CSV table of C-alpha atoms in Angstrom, one decimal:
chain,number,residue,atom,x,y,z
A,21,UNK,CA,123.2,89.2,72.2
A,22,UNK,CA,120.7,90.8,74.6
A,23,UNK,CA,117.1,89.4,75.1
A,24,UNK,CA,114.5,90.2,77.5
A,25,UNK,CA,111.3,88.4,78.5
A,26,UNK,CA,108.1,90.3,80.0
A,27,UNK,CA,106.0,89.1,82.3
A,28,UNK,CA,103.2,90.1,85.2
A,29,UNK,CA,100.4,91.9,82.8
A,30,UNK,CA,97.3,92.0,83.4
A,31,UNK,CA,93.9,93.8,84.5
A,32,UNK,CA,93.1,95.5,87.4
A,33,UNK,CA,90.8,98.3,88.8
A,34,UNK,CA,92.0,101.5,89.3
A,35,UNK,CA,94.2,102.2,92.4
A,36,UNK,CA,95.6,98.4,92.2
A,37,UNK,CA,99.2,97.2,92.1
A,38,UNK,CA,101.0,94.7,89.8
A,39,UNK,CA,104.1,94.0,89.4
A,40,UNK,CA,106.2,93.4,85.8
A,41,UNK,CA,108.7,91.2,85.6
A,42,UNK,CA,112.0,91.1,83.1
A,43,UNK,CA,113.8,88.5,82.5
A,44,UNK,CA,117.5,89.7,81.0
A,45,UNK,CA,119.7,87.6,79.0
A,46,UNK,CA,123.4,88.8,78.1
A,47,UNK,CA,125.3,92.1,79.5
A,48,UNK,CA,123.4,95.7,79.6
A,49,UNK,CA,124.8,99.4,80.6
A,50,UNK,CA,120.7,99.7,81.7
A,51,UNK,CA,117.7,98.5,81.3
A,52,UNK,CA,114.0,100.4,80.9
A,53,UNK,CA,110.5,100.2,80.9
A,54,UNK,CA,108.5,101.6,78.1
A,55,UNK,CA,104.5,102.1,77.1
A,56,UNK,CA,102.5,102.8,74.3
A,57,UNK,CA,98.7,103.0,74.7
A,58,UNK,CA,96.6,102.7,71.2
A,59,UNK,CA,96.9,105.8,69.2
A,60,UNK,CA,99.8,107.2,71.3
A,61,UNK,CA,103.6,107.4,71.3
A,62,UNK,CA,105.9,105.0,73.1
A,63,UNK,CA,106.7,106.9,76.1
A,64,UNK,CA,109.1,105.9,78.3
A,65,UNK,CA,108.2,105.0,82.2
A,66,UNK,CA,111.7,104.2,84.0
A,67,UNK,CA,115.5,103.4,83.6
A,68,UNK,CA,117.8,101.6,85.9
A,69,UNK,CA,121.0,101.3,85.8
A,70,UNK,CA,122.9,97.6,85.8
A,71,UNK,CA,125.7,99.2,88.0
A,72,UNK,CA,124.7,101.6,90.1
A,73,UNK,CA,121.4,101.3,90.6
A,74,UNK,CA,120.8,104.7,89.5
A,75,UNK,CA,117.1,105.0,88.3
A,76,UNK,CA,114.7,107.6,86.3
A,77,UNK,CA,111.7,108.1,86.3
A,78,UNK,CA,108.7,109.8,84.1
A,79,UNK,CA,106.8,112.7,85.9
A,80,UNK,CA,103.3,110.4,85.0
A,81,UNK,CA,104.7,108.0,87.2
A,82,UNK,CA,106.6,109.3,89.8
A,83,UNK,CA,105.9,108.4,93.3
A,84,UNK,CA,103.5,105.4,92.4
A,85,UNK,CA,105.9,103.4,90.2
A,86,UNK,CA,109.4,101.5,91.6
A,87,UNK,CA,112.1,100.0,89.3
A,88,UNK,CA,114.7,97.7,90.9
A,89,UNK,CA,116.5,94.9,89.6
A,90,UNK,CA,117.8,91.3,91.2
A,91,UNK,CA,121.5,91.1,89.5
A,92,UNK,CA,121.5,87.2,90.5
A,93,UNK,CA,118.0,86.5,89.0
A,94,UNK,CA,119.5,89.0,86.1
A,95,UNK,CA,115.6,90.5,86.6
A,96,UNK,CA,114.2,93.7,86.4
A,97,UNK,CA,110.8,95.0,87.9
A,98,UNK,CA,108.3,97.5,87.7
A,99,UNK,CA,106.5,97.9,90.3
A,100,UNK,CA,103.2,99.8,89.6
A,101,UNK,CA,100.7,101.2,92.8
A,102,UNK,CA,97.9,103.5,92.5
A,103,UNK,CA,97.4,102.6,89.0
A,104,UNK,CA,95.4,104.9,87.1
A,105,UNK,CA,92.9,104.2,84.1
A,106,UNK,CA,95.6,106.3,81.9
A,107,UNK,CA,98.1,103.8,82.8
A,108,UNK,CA,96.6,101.2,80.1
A,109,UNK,CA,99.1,100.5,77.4
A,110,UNK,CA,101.5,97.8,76.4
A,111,UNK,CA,104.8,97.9,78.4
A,112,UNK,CA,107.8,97.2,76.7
A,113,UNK,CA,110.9,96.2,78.5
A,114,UNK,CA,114.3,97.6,77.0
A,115,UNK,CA,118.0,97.1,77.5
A,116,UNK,CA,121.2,99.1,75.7
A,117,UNK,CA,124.7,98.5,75.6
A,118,UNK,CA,125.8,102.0,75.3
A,119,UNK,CA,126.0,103.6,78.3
A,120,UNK,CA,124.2,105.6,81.0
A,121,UNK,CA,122.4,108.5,79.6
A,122,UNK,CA,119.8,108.9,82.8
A,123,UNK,CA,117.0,109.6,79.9
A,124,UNK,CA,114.2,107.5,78.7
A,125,UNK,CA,114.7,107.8,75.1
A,126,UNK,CA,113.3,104.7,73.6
A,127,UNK,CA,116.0,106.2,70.7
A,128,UNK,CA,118.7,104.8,73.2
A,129,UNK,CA,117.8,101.3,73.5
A,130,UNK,CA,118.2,98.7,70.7
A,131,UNK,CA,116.9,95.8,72.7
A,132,UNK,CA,113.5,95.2,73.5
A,133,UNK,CA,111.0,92.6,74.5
A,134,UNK,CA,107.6,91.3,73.6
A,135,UNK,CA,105.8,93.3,75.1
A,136,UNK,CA,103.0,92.4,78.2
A,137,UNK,CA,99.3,94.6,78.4
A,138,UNK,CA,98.3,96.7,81.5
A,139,UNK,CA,95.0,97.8,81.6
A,140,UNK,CA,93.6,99.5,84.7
A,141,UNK,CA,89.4,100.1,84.7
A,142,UNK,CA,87.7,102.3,86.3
């Protein structure tokens, strides 16, 4: 069984940094970083794979976020710079056990986490 722990939320002003945090439990293929502001669709932000180390990213985000991943700590990051006020959602952490695809198709993953809030003011 797969679980996954977020952690790192918070607020901050637009053009800030934070950094997410996710804790992963059991054996993934790759693991991702979703978001779903109020009123919107989960969209997803960025993919890694356990492996290789192989990553995606979302246009939206390209450039100003970085996901890595500590194998030892069995952690994945997000790290988010020149955060926007449209960056405000809930981000989800994901894992599957399928395979890498290289998308971020939430449709993919069947593991997902709590959940941790990201807003960015202006």
């Amino acid at each position: 069984q797969v679980q996954l722990v977020e952690s790192g939320g918070g607020s901050v002003q637009a053009g800030g940094s934070l950094r997410l945090s996710c804790a992963v439990s059991g054996y993934t293929y790759s693991t991702g970083w979703f978001r779903q502001a109020p009123g919107k669709e989960r969209e997803g932000v960025a993919r890694i794979s356990t492996i290789s180390g192989s990553t995606v990213y979302a246009d939206s985000v390209k450039g100003r976020f970085t996901i890595s991943q500590d194998r030892a700590k069995k952690t994945v990051y997000l790290q988010m710079s020149s955060l926007k006020p449209e960056d405000t959602a809930m981000y989800y952490c994901a894992a599957e056990r399928s395979g890498w695809r290289g998308s971020l198709s939430a449709a993919e993953f069947g593991y997902w986490g709590q959940g941790t809030q990201v807003t960015v003011s202006s």
